């Protein structure tokens, strides 16, 4: 075996339970890796070598399928590159006697480098990718630990996650999640000094949050979020120790909120969370949470939140800011002195919610929730300049291809034919925030974040509502 091929083939033997095959010939597995210096005729091959012991960077090429049948870890200080078209197929059999959902742990660095034509895929066997399994929680998701320095998720599909965290699981042993109480998000971050870029990707069909950030600097841009959360979860959930720009995303049918923004557990180490969320399109948020909670945007516990130019369609409520009698308090509401939640556009169709869902406030229509006298609406401050639908005026944004009256409020099946660009006559093309407040400028618009030697910048602020303007 030639040494130049060794590091590539070594990826097959990170554990004895990872299968590594060529996509064009799945019946021709790459042979086990042995010490190349001892690969002599007539000698017994040695025990396969752990490639992380001799390589700092390992690449999974784009023409391969990696079958994971055990927990997988990128060790601290090491890097895994996943090239365009590679498929990571996770077994649903579980690990150990208690069948822990398989977890993809990143203690080092992960760089998923897909393209529009050839995305990276994290999924389960194709036979299991069904609507019935939308919230089955078939594996554990990607968990970036407190030592994960960098992560790039570009043109990557992550789906069918959300298995229960079980005793003995890596995330439970590390104290990231609590066994018996938590389910895995699609992506978790936990390093206040980490740098994360999640862009051009699809995060769908998960029991828990799509992205749960407990630390780090991040650009979350131009992604599609679909059916995130089953019983009380969000698309993007941010906690203290984070500085995040969230822009240009389409978020369809999150269980509770598209944006859950909090500075909970704030300390000298985990500093105040600062979030800029702008030009996102949010549809059907909150209706699958059968209580008074949920609706699209939720800001609490001293978060500094600049949330503007978002287009919300058929969401259960407007932006909520709890504990209004206790603002700018670490244990209370959002930091109203260093925030702006305004200049958003709320559209409503005429459909009534599924009769199987009963809400404490008796909300049956989106327009009704937008105009409800909610205790957590910061009236006159939050959404003071926003466009808000009423029963008489739906504020239809006139999408190129999405009828705001045609999709069930509790529906979560996404149609690829939908087009959320705005037509030339759309009312959502005007009235948006035009800038002027330096604090509202996205954190990484100019300086960007450098990940794997490349600098990524946040999308420019568009003076229209939603993720897309006109075609």
GROMACS .gro file of C-alpha atoms in nm:
model
  471
    1UNK     CA    1   0.000   0.000   0.000
    2UNK     CA    2   0.150   0.334  -0.102
    3UNK     CA    3   0.186   0.591   0.171
    4UNK     CA    4   0.027   0.866  -0.038
    5UNK     CA    5  -0.300   0.671  -0.033
    6UNK     CA    6  -0.281   0.582   0.332
    7UNK     CA    7  -0.437   0.886   0.487
    8UNK     CA    8  -0.734   0.874   0.253
    9UNK     CA    9  -0.798   0.508   0.312
   10UNK     CA   10  -0.748   0.552   0.683
   11UNK     CA   11  -1.084   0.721   0.703
   12UNK     CA   12  -1.240   0.379   0.663
   13UNK     CA   13  -1.085   0.257   0.983
   14UNK     CA   14  -1.150   0.531   1.234
   15UNK     CA   15  -1.343   0.261   1.413
   16UNK     CA   16  -1.399  -0.097   1.312
   17UNK     CA   17  -1.768  -0.025   1.271
   18UNK     CA   18  -1.748   0.239   0.999
   19UNK     CA   19  -1.803   0.114   0.648
   20UNK     CA   20  -1.646   0.321   0.370
   21UNK     CA   21  -1.745   0.245   0.013
   22UNK     CA   22  -1.720   0.402  -0.329
   23UNK     CA   23  -2.052   0.542  -0.447
   24UNK     CA   24  -2.013   0.390  -0.789
   25UNK     CA   25  -1.940   0.043  -0.654
   26UNK     CA   26  -2.088  -0.022  -0.313
   27UNK     CA   27  -1.991  -0.392  -0.333
   28UNK     CA   28  -1.620  -0.308  -0.350
   29UNK     CA   29  -1.525  -0.182  -0.004
   30UNK     CA   30  -1.189  -0.021   0.057
   31UNK     CA   31  -0.964  -0.278   0.225
   32UNK     CA   32  -0.858  -0.247   0.589
   33UNK     CA   33  -0.567  -0.017   0.659
   34UNK     CA   34  -0.249  -0.170   0.796
   35UNK     CA   35   0.090  -0.027   0.876
   36UNK     CA   36   0.243   0.033   0.530
   37UNK     CA   37   0.593  -0.040   0.653
   38UNK     CA   38   0.489  -0.392   0.753
   39UNK     CA   39   0.278  -0.474   0.448
   40UNK     CA   40   0.512  -0.754   0.340
   41UNK     CA   41   0.421  -1.072   0.156
   42UNK     CA   42   0.386  -1.365   0.390
   43UNK     CA   43   0.351  -1.155   0.703
   44UNK     CA   44   0.038  -1.137   0.913
   45UNK     CA   45  -0.120  -0.791   0.888
   46UNK     CA   46  -0.113  -0.589   1.205
   47UNK     CA   47  -0.419  -0.453   1.384
   48UNK     CA   48  -0.569  -0.165   1.184
   49UNK     CA   49  -0.417   0.168   1.277
   50UNK     CA   50  -0.628   0.455   1.412
   51UNK     CA   51  -0.557   0.720   1.147
   52UNK     CA   52  -0.609   1.006   1.394
   53UNK     CA   53  -0.286   0.891   1.562
   54UNK     CA   54  -0.083   0.977   1.252
   55UNK     CA   55  -0.291   1.239   1.068
   56UNK     CA   56  -0.420   1.579   1.176
   57UNK     CA   57  -0.650   1.612   0.874
   58UNK     CA   58  -0.860   1.338   0.716
   59UNK     CA   59  -1.073   1.377   0.404
   60UNK     CA   60  -1.386   1.188   0.309
   61UNK     CA   61  -1.401   1.224  -0.073
   62UNK     CA   62  -1.713   1.311  -0.264
   63UNK     CA   63  -1.746   0.971  -0.431
   64UNK     CA   64  -1.792   0.779  -0.108
   65UNK     CA   65  -2.062   0.660   0.129
   66UNK     CA   66  -1.967   0.641   0.496
   67UNK     CA   67  -2.187   0.402   0.693
   68UNK     CA   68  -2.184   0.485   1.063
   69UNK     CA   69  -2.280   0.203   1.298
   70UNK     CA   70  -2.122   0.349   1.610
   71UNK     CA   71  -2.063   0.689   1.771
   72UNK     CA   72  -1.810   0.889   1.574
   73UNK     CA   73  -1.572   1.157   1.702
   74UNK     CA   74  -1.341   1.409   1.539
   75UNK     CA   75  -1.080   1.441   1.816
   76UNK     CA   76  -0.967   1.771   1.965
   77UNK     CA   77  -0.706   1.939   1.748
   78UNK     CA   78  -0.792   1.724   1.444
   79UNK     CA   79  -0.995   1.813   1.133
   80UNK     CA   80  -1.234   1.621   0.911
   81UNK     CA   81  -1.305   1.747   0.559
   82UNK     CA   82  -1.617   1.611   0.390
   83UNK     CA   83  -1.616   1.683   0.020
   84UNK     CA   84  -1.909   1.757  -0.210
   85UNK     CA   85  -2.133   1.459  -0.274
   86UNK     CA   86  -2.018   1.248   0.019
   87UNK     CA   87  -2.297   1.068   0.204
   88UNK     CA   88  -2.289   0.986   0.574
   89UNK     CA   89  -2.555   0.721   0.634
   90UNK     CA   90  -2.628   0.656   1.000
   91UNK     CA   91  -2.752   0.323   1.132
   92UNK     CA   92  -3.073   0.327   1.336
   93UNK     CA   93  -2.978   0.018   1.537
   94UNK     CA   94  -2.825   0.225   1.815
   95UNK     CA   95  -2.514   0.170   2.026
   96UNK     CA   96  -2.473  -0.057   2.325
   97UNK     CA   97  -2.727  -0.252   2.524
   98UNK     CA   98  -2.946   0.055   2.570
   99UNK     CA   99  -2.936   0.139   2.199
  100UNK     CA  100  -2.808   0.495   2.223
  101UNK     CA  101  -2.883   0.693   1.905
  102UNK     CA  102  -2.561   0.735   1.709
  103UNK     CA  103  -2.394   1.069   1.778
  104UNK     CA  104  -2.155   1.255   1.546
  105UNK     CA  105  -1.926   1.437   1.791
  106UNK     CA  106  -1.694   1.717   1.680
  107UNK     CA  107  -1.428   1.795   1.938
  108UNK     CA  108  -1.193   1.916   1.666
  109UNK     CA  109  -1.296   2.082   1.339
  110UNK     CA  110  -1.551   1.981   1.078
  111UNK     CA  111  -1.561   2.119   0.724
  112UNK     CA  112  -1.853   2.002   0.508
  113UNK     CA  113  -1.784   2.141   0.162
  114UNK     CA  114  -2.086   2.056  -0.050
  115UNK     CA  115  -2.208   2.231  -0.362
  116UNK     CA  116  -2.555   2.307  -0.497
  117UNK     CA  117  -2.522   2.020  -0.746
  118UNK     CA  118  -2.356   1.781  -0.501
  119UNK     CA  119  -2.451   1.850  -0.139
  120UNK     CA  120  -2.308   1.658   0.153
  121UNK     CA  121  -2.573   1.434   0.309
  122UNK     CA  122  -2.617   1.328   0.673
  123UNK     CA  123  -2.913   1.092   0.679
  124UNK     CA  124  -3.041   0.740   0.734
  125UNK     CA  125  -3.103   0.457   0.492
  126UNK     CA  126  -3.313   0.573   0.198
  127UNK     CA  127  -3.594   0.333   0.286
  128UNK     CA  128  -3.642   0.520   0.615
  129UNK     CA  129  -3.670   0.868   0.467
  130UNK     CA  130  -4.048   0.885   0.490
  131UNK     CA  131  -4.308   1.130   0.614
  132UNK     CA  132  -4.395   0.881   0.889
  133UNK     CA  133  -4.039   0.915   1.022
  134UNK     CA  134  -4.036   1.296   1.020
  135UNK     CA  135  -4.025   1.303   1.400
  136UNK     CA  136  -3.895   0.953   1.466
  137UNK     CA  137  -3.556   1.075   1.594
  138UNK     CA  138  -3.353   0.813   1.411
  139UNK     CA  139  -3.006   0.936   1.511
  140UNK     CA  140  -2.831   1.185   1.734
  141UNK     CA  141  -2.714   1.473   1.518
  142UNK     CA  142  -2.388   1.671   1.511
  143UNK     CA  143  -2.260   1.776   1.853
  144UNK     CA  144  -1.976   2.030   1.854
  145UNK     CA  145  -1.817   2.019   2.200
  146UNK     CA  146  -1.641   2.288   2.404
  147UNK     CA  147  -1.316   2.218   2.214
  148UNK     CA  148  -1.461   2.245   1.863
  149UNK     CA  149  -1.281   2.551   1.724
  150UNK     CA  150  -1.432   2.568   1.375
  151UNK     CA  151  -1.718   2.420   1.179
  152UNK     CA  152  -1.835   2.479   0.823
  153UNK     CA  153  -2.166   2.336   0.709
  154UNK     CA  154  -2.200   2.443   0.345
  155UNK     CA  155  -2.451   2.292   0.101
  156UNK     CA  156  -2.522   2.010   0.343
  157UNK     CA  157  -2.845   1.823   0.418
  158UNK     CA  158  -2.900   1.706   0.778
  159UNK     CA  159  -3.219   1.513   0.847
  160UNK     CA  160  -3.409   1.265   1.068
  161UNK     CA  161  -3.229   1.358   1.389
  162UNK     CA  162  -3.360   1.398   1.744
  163UNK     CA  163  -3.307   1.068   1.918
  164UNK     CA  164  -3.325   1.075   2.297
  165UNK     CA  165  -3.001   1.135   2.486
  166UNK     CA  166  -2.952   0.813   2.680
  167UNK     CA  167  -2.725   0.732   2.973
  168UNK     CA  168  -2.374   0.658   2.849
  169UNK     CA  169  -2.407   0.868   2.533
  170UNK     CA  170  -2.107   1.093   2.457
  171UNK     CA  171  -2.311   1.414   2.499
  172UNK     CA  172  -2.442   1.293   2.835
  173UNK     CA  173  -2.096   1.192   2.955
  174UNK     CA  174  -1.963   1.534   2.854
  175UNK     CA  175  -2.239   1.715   3.042
  176UNK     CA  176  -2.372   1.881   2.727
  177UNK     CA  177  -2.714   1.718   2.753
  178UNK     CA  178  -2.891   1.534   3.031
  179UNK     CA  179  -2.975   1.171   2.979
  180UNK     CA  180  -3.345   1.105   2.994
  181UNK     CA  181  -3.446   1.469   2.952
  182UNK     CA  182  -3.302   1.588   2.621
  183UNK     CA  183  -3.322   1.500   2.252
  184UNK     CA  184  -3.048   1.580   2.004
  185UNK     CA  185  -3.073   1.888   1.778
  186UNK     CA  186  -2.939   1.862   1.428
  187UNK     CA  187  -2.645   2.085   1.524
  188UNK     CA  188  -2.520   2.172   1.872
  189UNK     CA  189  -2.241   2.420   1.956
  190UNK     CA  190  -2.083   2.457   2.298
  191UNK     CA  191  -1.760   2.660   2.264
  192UNK     CA  192  -1.784   3.031   2.342
  193UNK     CA  193  -1.467   3.082   2.136
  194UNK     CA  194  -1.578   2.867   1.843
  195UNK     CA  195  -1.642   2.993   1.491
  196UNK     CA  196  -1.927   2.840   1.293
  197UNK     CA  197  -2.061   2.902   0.944
  198UNK     CA  198  -2.384   2.725   0.847
  199UNK     CA  199  -2.491   2.826   0.499
  200UNK     CA  200  -2.676   2.709   0.187
  201UNK     CA  201  -2.791   2.400   0.373
  202UNK     CA  202  -3.111   2.212   0.455
  203UNK     CA  203  -3.193   2.115   0.813
  204UNK     CA  204  -3.517   1.921   0.825
  205UNK     CA  205  -3.723   1.656   0.999
  206UNK     CA  206  -3.598   1.658   1.356
  207UNK     CA  207  -3.751   1.603   1.698
  208UNK     CA  208  -3.550   1.883   1.860
  209UNK     CA  209  -3.409   2.221   1.754
  210UNK     CA  210  -3.235   2.248   1.421
  211UNK     CA  211  -2.951   2.458   1.567
  212UNK     CA  212  -2.891   2.490   1.941
  213UNK     CA  213  -2.609   2.732   2.021
  214UNK     CA  214  -2.462   2.737   2.370
  215UNK     CA  215  -2.157   2.931   2.261
  216UNK     CA  216  -1.963   3.072   1.968
  217UNK     CA  217  -1.962   3.320   1.684
  218UNK     CA  218  -2.177   3.216   1.390
  219UNK     CA  219  -2.314   3.308   1.052
  220UNK     CA  220  -2.638   3.119   0.982
  221UNK     CA  221  -2.737   3.227   0.633
  222UNK     CA  222  -2.931   3.121   0.324
  223UNK     CA  223  -3.052   2.791   0.468
  224UNK     CA  224  -3.382   2.605   0.448
  225UNK     CA  225  -3.531   2.485   0.778
  226UNK     CA  226  -3.825   2.243   0.760
  227UNK     CA  227  -4.027   2.064   1.032
  228UNK     CA  228  -3.795   2.141   1.321
  229UNK     CA  229  -3.921   2.022   1.657
  230UNK     CA  230  -4.204   1.796   1.763
  231UNK     CA  231  -4.330   1.918   2.101
  232UNK     CA  232  -4.168   2.251   2.184
  233UNK     CA  233  -3.856   2.323   1.985
  234UNK     CA  234  -3.720   2.588   1.748
  235UNK     CA  235  -3.534   2.634   1.422
  236UNK     CA  236  -3.255   2.848   1.572
  237UNK     CA  237  -3.212   2.851   1.951
  238UNK     CA  238  -2.940   3.082   2.086
  239UNK     CA  239  -2.813   3.107   2.445
  240UNK     CA  240  -2.547   3.314   2.624
  241UNK     CA  241  -2.189   3.314   2.501
  242UNK     CA  242  -2.301   3.362   2.140
  243UNK     CA  243  -2.273   3.634   1.878
  244UNK     CA  244  -2.479   3.530   1.577
  245UNK     CA  245  -2.603   3.671   1.246
  246UNK     CA  246  -2.911   3.489   1.112
  247UNK     CA  247  -3.010   3.607   0.765
  248UNK     CA  248  -3.162   3.501   0.435
  249UNK     CA  249  -3.312   3.179   0.571
  250UNK     CA  250  -3.649   3.019   0.494
  251UNK     CA  251  -3.799   2.858   0.804
  252UNK     CA  252  -4.106   2.644   0.743
  253UNK     CA  253  -4.319   2.500   1.023
  254UNK     CA  254  -4.094   2.512   1.329
  255UNK     CA  255  -4.282   2.364   1.623
  256UNK     CA  256  -4.261   2.671   1.845
  257UNK     CA  257  -4.043   2.956   1.720
  258UNK     CA  258  -3.818   3.012   1.426
  259UNK     CA  259  -3.595   3.227   1.646
  260UNK     CA  260  -3.561   3.155   2.020
  261UNK     CA  261  -3.316   3.419   2.144
  262UNK     CA  262  -3.197   3.412   2.504
  263UNK     CA  263  -2.895   3.503   2.715
  264UNK     CA  264  -2.972   3.240   2.975
  265UNK     CA  265  -2.683   3.126   3.199
  266UNK     CA  266  -2.500   3.451   3.128
  267UNK     CA  267  -2.174   3.492   3.322
  268UNK     CA  268  -1.826   3.637   3.288
  269UNK     CA  269  -1.738   3.341   3.070
  270UNK     CA  270  -2.067   3.311   2.885
  271UNK     CA  271  -2.122   3.674   2.796
  272UNK     CA  272  -2.443   3.839   2.678
  273UNK     CA  273  -2.588   3.684   2.366
  274UNK     CA  274  -2.598   3.926   2.072
  275UNK     CA  275  -2.812   3.829   1.774
  276UNK     CA  276  -2.882   4.006   1.445
  277UNK     CA  277  -3.170   3.832   1.265
  278UNK     CA  278  -3.286   3.997   0.945
  279UNK     CA  279  -3.435   3.920   0.605
  280UNK     CA  280  -3.567   3.577   0.700
  281UNK     CA  281  -3.892   3.427   0.570
  282UNK     CA  282  -4.083   3.239   0.842
  283UNK     CA  283  -4.396   3.034   0.763
  284UNK     CA  284  -4.637   2.842   0.989
  285UNK     CA  285  -4.439   2.895   1.309
  286UNK     CA  286  -4.588   2.801   1.643
  287UNK     CA  287  -4.905   2.617   1.549
  288UNK     CA  288  -4.780   2.269   1.634
  289UNK     CA  289  -4.706   2.389   1.989
  290UNK     CA  290  -5.050   2.340   2.144
  291UNK     CA  291  -5.026   2.610   2.409
  292UNK     CA  292  -5.005   2.988   2.426
  293UNK     CA  293  -4.634   2.974   2.340
  294UNK     CA  294  -4.475   2.991   2.000
  295UNK     CA  295  -4.521   3.205   1.699
  296UNK     CA  296  -4.200   3.297   1.525
  297UNK     CA  297  -3.976   3.519   1.740
  298UNK     CA  298  -3.910   3.498   2.115
  299UNK     CA  299  -3.654   3.717   2.296
  300UNK     CA  300  -3.580   3.678   2.665
  301UNK     CA  301  -3.328   3.681   2.952
  302UNK     CA  302  -3.121   3.988   2.863
  303UNK     CA  303  -3.051   3.894   2.502
  304UNK     CA  304  -2.941   4.182   2.282
  305UNK     CA  305  -3.159   4.121   1.974
  306UNK     CA  306  -3.173   4.317   1.651
  307UNK     CA  307  -3.458   4.152   1.462
  308UNK     CA  308  -3.587   4.334   1.155
  309UNK     CA  309  -3.695   4.302   0.790
  310UNK     CA  310  -3.828   3.951   0.852
  311UNK     CA  311  -4.136   3.826   0.669
  312UNK     CA  312  -4.365   3.611   0.882
  313UNK     CA  313  -4.654   3.431   0.714
  314UNK     CA  314  -4.929   3.243   0.898
  315UNK     CA  315  -4.746   3.240   1.230
  316UNK     CA  316  -4.938   3.203   1.557
  317UNK     CA  317  -4.818   3.522   1.726
  318UNK     CA  318  -4.602   3.827   1.673
  319UNK     CA  319  -4.260   3.869   1.833
  320UNK     CA  320  -4.286   3.799   2.206
  321UNK     CA  321  -4.071   3.947   2.481
  322UNK     CA  322  -4.165   3.792   2.816
  323UNK     CA  323  -4.127   3.945   3.162
  324UNK     CA  324  -4.189   4.299   3.044
  325UNK     CA  325  -4.191   4.416   3.406
  326UNK     CA  326  -3.833   4.297   3.439
  327UNK     CA  327  -3.656   4.416   3.125
  328UNK     CA  328  -3.277   4.440   3.098
  329UNK     CA  329  -3.242   4.185   3.374
  330UNK     CA  330  -3.044   3.866   3.329
  331UNK     CA  331  -3.337   3.663   3.458
  332UNK     CA  332  -3.607   3.868   3.293
  333UNK     CA  333  -3.692   4.000   2.952
  334UNK     CA  334  -3.477   4.101   2.660
  335UNK     CA  335  -3.228   4.389   2.681
  336UNK     CA  336  -3.455   4.663   2.553
  337UNK     CA  337  -3.175   4.919   2.579
  338UNK     CA  338  -2.957   4.732   2.331
  339UNK     CA  339  -3.211   4.576   2.095
  340UNK     CA  340  -3.444   4.652   1.808
  341UNK     CA  341  -3.727   4.414   1.726
  342UNK     CA  342  -3.920   4.609   1.466
  343UNK     CA  343  -3.985   4.662   1.096
  344UNK     CA  344  -4.115   4.311   1.042
  345UNK     CA  345  -4.400   4.205   0.811
  346UNK     CA  346  -4.678   3.977   0.938
  347UNK     CA  347  -4.905   3.823   0.673
  348UNK     CA  348  -5.208   3.604   0.738
  349UNK     CA  349  -5.413   3.368   0.529
  350UNK     CA  350  -5.781   3.297   0.597
  351UNK     CA  351  -5.747   2.933   0.706
  352UNK     CA  352  -5.856   2.819   1.051
  353UNK     CA  353  -5.628   2.604   1.260
  354UNK     CA  354  -5.673   2.226   1.274
  355UNK     CA  355  -5.953   2.149   1.521
  356UNK     CA  356  -5.729   1.894   1.693
  357UNK     CA  357  -5.519   2.180   1.830
  358UNK     CA  358  -5.659   2.384   2.118
  359UNK     CA  359  -5.482   2.697   2.237
  360UNK     CA  360  -5.515   2.862   2.576
  361UNK     CA  361  -5.588   3.200   2.420
  362UNK     CA  362  -5.840   3.063   2.173
  363UNK     CA  363  -5.637   3.167   1.869
  364UNK     CA  364  -5.779   3.015   1.550
  365UNK     CA  365  -5.629   3.237   1.277
  366UNK     CA  366  -5.290   3.401   1.228
  367UNK     CA  367  -5.439   3.749   1.200
  368UNK     CA  368  -5.616   3.686   1.530
  369UNK     CA  369  -5.290   3.598   1.705
  370UNK     CA  370  -5.114   3.902   1.560
  371UNK     CA  371  -5.377   4.133   1.707
  372UNK     CA  372  -5.436   3.952   2.035
  373UNK     CA  373  -5.378   4.150   2.356
  374UNK     CA  374  -5.085   3.930   2.454
  375UNK     CA  375  -4.914   3.997   2.786
  376UNK     CA  376  -4.579   3.939   2.616
  377UNK     CA  377  -4.623   4.192   2.334
  378UNK     CA  378  -4.409   4.498   2.410
  379UNK     CA  379  -4.666   4.733   2.261
  380UNK     CA  380  -4.536   5.061   2.124
  381UNK     CA  381  -4.175   4.938   2.118
  382UNK     CA  382  -4.150   4.593   1.962
  383UNK     CA  383  -4.308   4.596   1.615
  384UNK     CA  384  -4.399   4.964   1.649
  385UNK     CA  385  -4.326   5.012   1.277
  386UNK     CA  386  -4.408   4.659   1.160
  387UNK     CA  387  -4.671   4.570   0.899
  388UNK     CA  388  -4.941   4.359   1.064
  389UNK     CA  389  -5.228   4.177   0.896
  390UNK     CA  390  -5.586   4.205   1.017
  391UNK     CA  391  -5.900   4.009   0.940
  392UNK     CA  392  -5.986   4.262   0.672
  393UNK     CA  393  -5.636   4.298   0.526
  394UNK     CA  394  -5.424   3.985   0.491
  395UNK     CA  395  -5.110   4.173   0.383
  396UNK     CA  396  -5.054   3.902   0.125
  397UNK     CA  397  -4.686   3.936   0.023
  398UNK     CA  398  -4.766   3.795  -0.323
  399UNK     CA  399  -4.503   3.527  -0.350
  400UNK     CA  400  -4.408   3.393  -0.691
  401UNK     CA  401  -4.543   3.051  -0.596
  402UNK     CA  402  -4.699   3.010  -0.252
  403UNK     CA  403  -5.066   3.062  -0.177
  404UNK     CA  404  -5.091   3.191   0.180
  405UNK     CA  405  -5.451   3.060   0.200
  406UNK     CA  406  -5.381   2.708   0.080
  407UNK     CA  407  -5.147   2.541   0.332
  408UNK     CA  408  -5.270   2.404   0.665
  409UNK     CA  409  -5.142   2.605   0.959
  410UNK     CA  410  -5.013   2.286   1.120
  411UNK     CA  411  -4.871   2.144   0.797
  412UNK     CA  412  -4.502   2.067   0.788
  413UNK     CA  413  -4.447   1.892   0.453
  414UNK     CA  414  -4.242   2.115   0.226
  415UNK     CA  415  -4.310   2.148  -0.146
  416UNK     CA  416  -3.997   2.208  -0.352
  417UNK     CA  417  -4.208   2.386  -0.612
  418UNK     CA  418  -4.275   2.675  -0.375
  419UNK     CA  419  -4.097   2.999  -0.461
  420UNK     CA  420  -4.071   3.264  -0.190
  421UNK     CA  421  -3.940   3.536  -0.416
  422UNK     CA  422  -4.168   3.839  -0.426
  423UNK     CA  423  -4.358   3.950  -0.733
  424UNK     CA  424  -4.306   4.303  -0.858
  425UNK     CA  425  -4.632   4.420  -0.700
  426UNK     CA  426  -4.558   4.275  -0.355
  427UNK     CA  427  -4.626   4.509  -0.058
  428UNK     CA  428  -4.328   4.345   0.115
  429UNK     CA  429  -4.089   4.528  -0.116
  430UNK     CA  430  -4.127   4.856   0.069
  431UNK     CA  431  -4.142   4.981   0.428
  432UNK     CA  432  -3.847   4.777   0.557
  433UNK     CA  433  -3.571   4.908   0.780
  434UNK     CA  434  -3.319   5.105   0.575
  435UNK     CA  435  -3.038   5.115   0.829
  436UNK     CA  436  -2.884   5.399   1.024
  437UNK     CA  437  -2.836   5.246   1.367
  438UNK     CA  438  -2.478   5.122   1.396
  439UNK     CA  439  -2.576   4.873   1.665
  440UNK     CA  440  -2.821   4.711   1.422
  441UNK     CA  441  -2.543   4.641   1.171
  442UNK     CA  442  -2.475   4.266   1.152
  443UNK     CA  443  -2.172   4.153   1.350
  444UNK     CA  444  -1.995   3.981   1.061
  445UNK     CA  445  -2.103   4.195   0.768
  446UNK     CA  446  -1.758   4.347   0.717
  447UNK     CA  447  -1.501   4.160   0.923
  448UNK     CA  448  -1.658   3.820   0.864
  449UNK     CA  449  -1.559   3.490   1.019
  450UNK     CA  450  -1.252   3.300   0.903
  451UNK     CA  451  -1.306   2.924   0.896
  452UNK     CA  452  -1.051   2.684   0.750
  453UNK     CA  453  -0.857   2.976   0.608
  454UNK     CA  454  -1.150   3.131   0.421
  455UNK     CA  455  -1.336   3.441   0.535
  456UNK     CA  456  -1.716   3.432   0.521
  457UNK     CA  457  -1.927   3.747   0.562
  458UNK     CA  458  -2.291   3.786   0.657
  459UNK     CA  459  -2.540   3.878   0.384
  460UNK     CA  460  -2.602   4.246   0.323
  461UNK     CA  461  -2.919   4.390   0.474
  462UNK     CA  462  -3.188   4.413   0.205
  463UNK     CA  463  -3.444   4.692   0.227
  464UNK     CA  464  -3.734   4.457   0.171
  465UNK     CA  465  -3.897   4.198   0.392
  466UNK     CA  466  -3.801   3.833   0.380
  467UNK     CA  467  -3.523   3.616   0.247
  468UNK     CA  468  -3.571   3.705  -0.118
  469UNK     CA  469  -3.665   4.011  -0.313
  470UNK     CA  470  -3.784   3.977  -0.669
  471UNK     CA  471  -3.632   3.727  -0.912
   0.00000   0.00000   0.00000
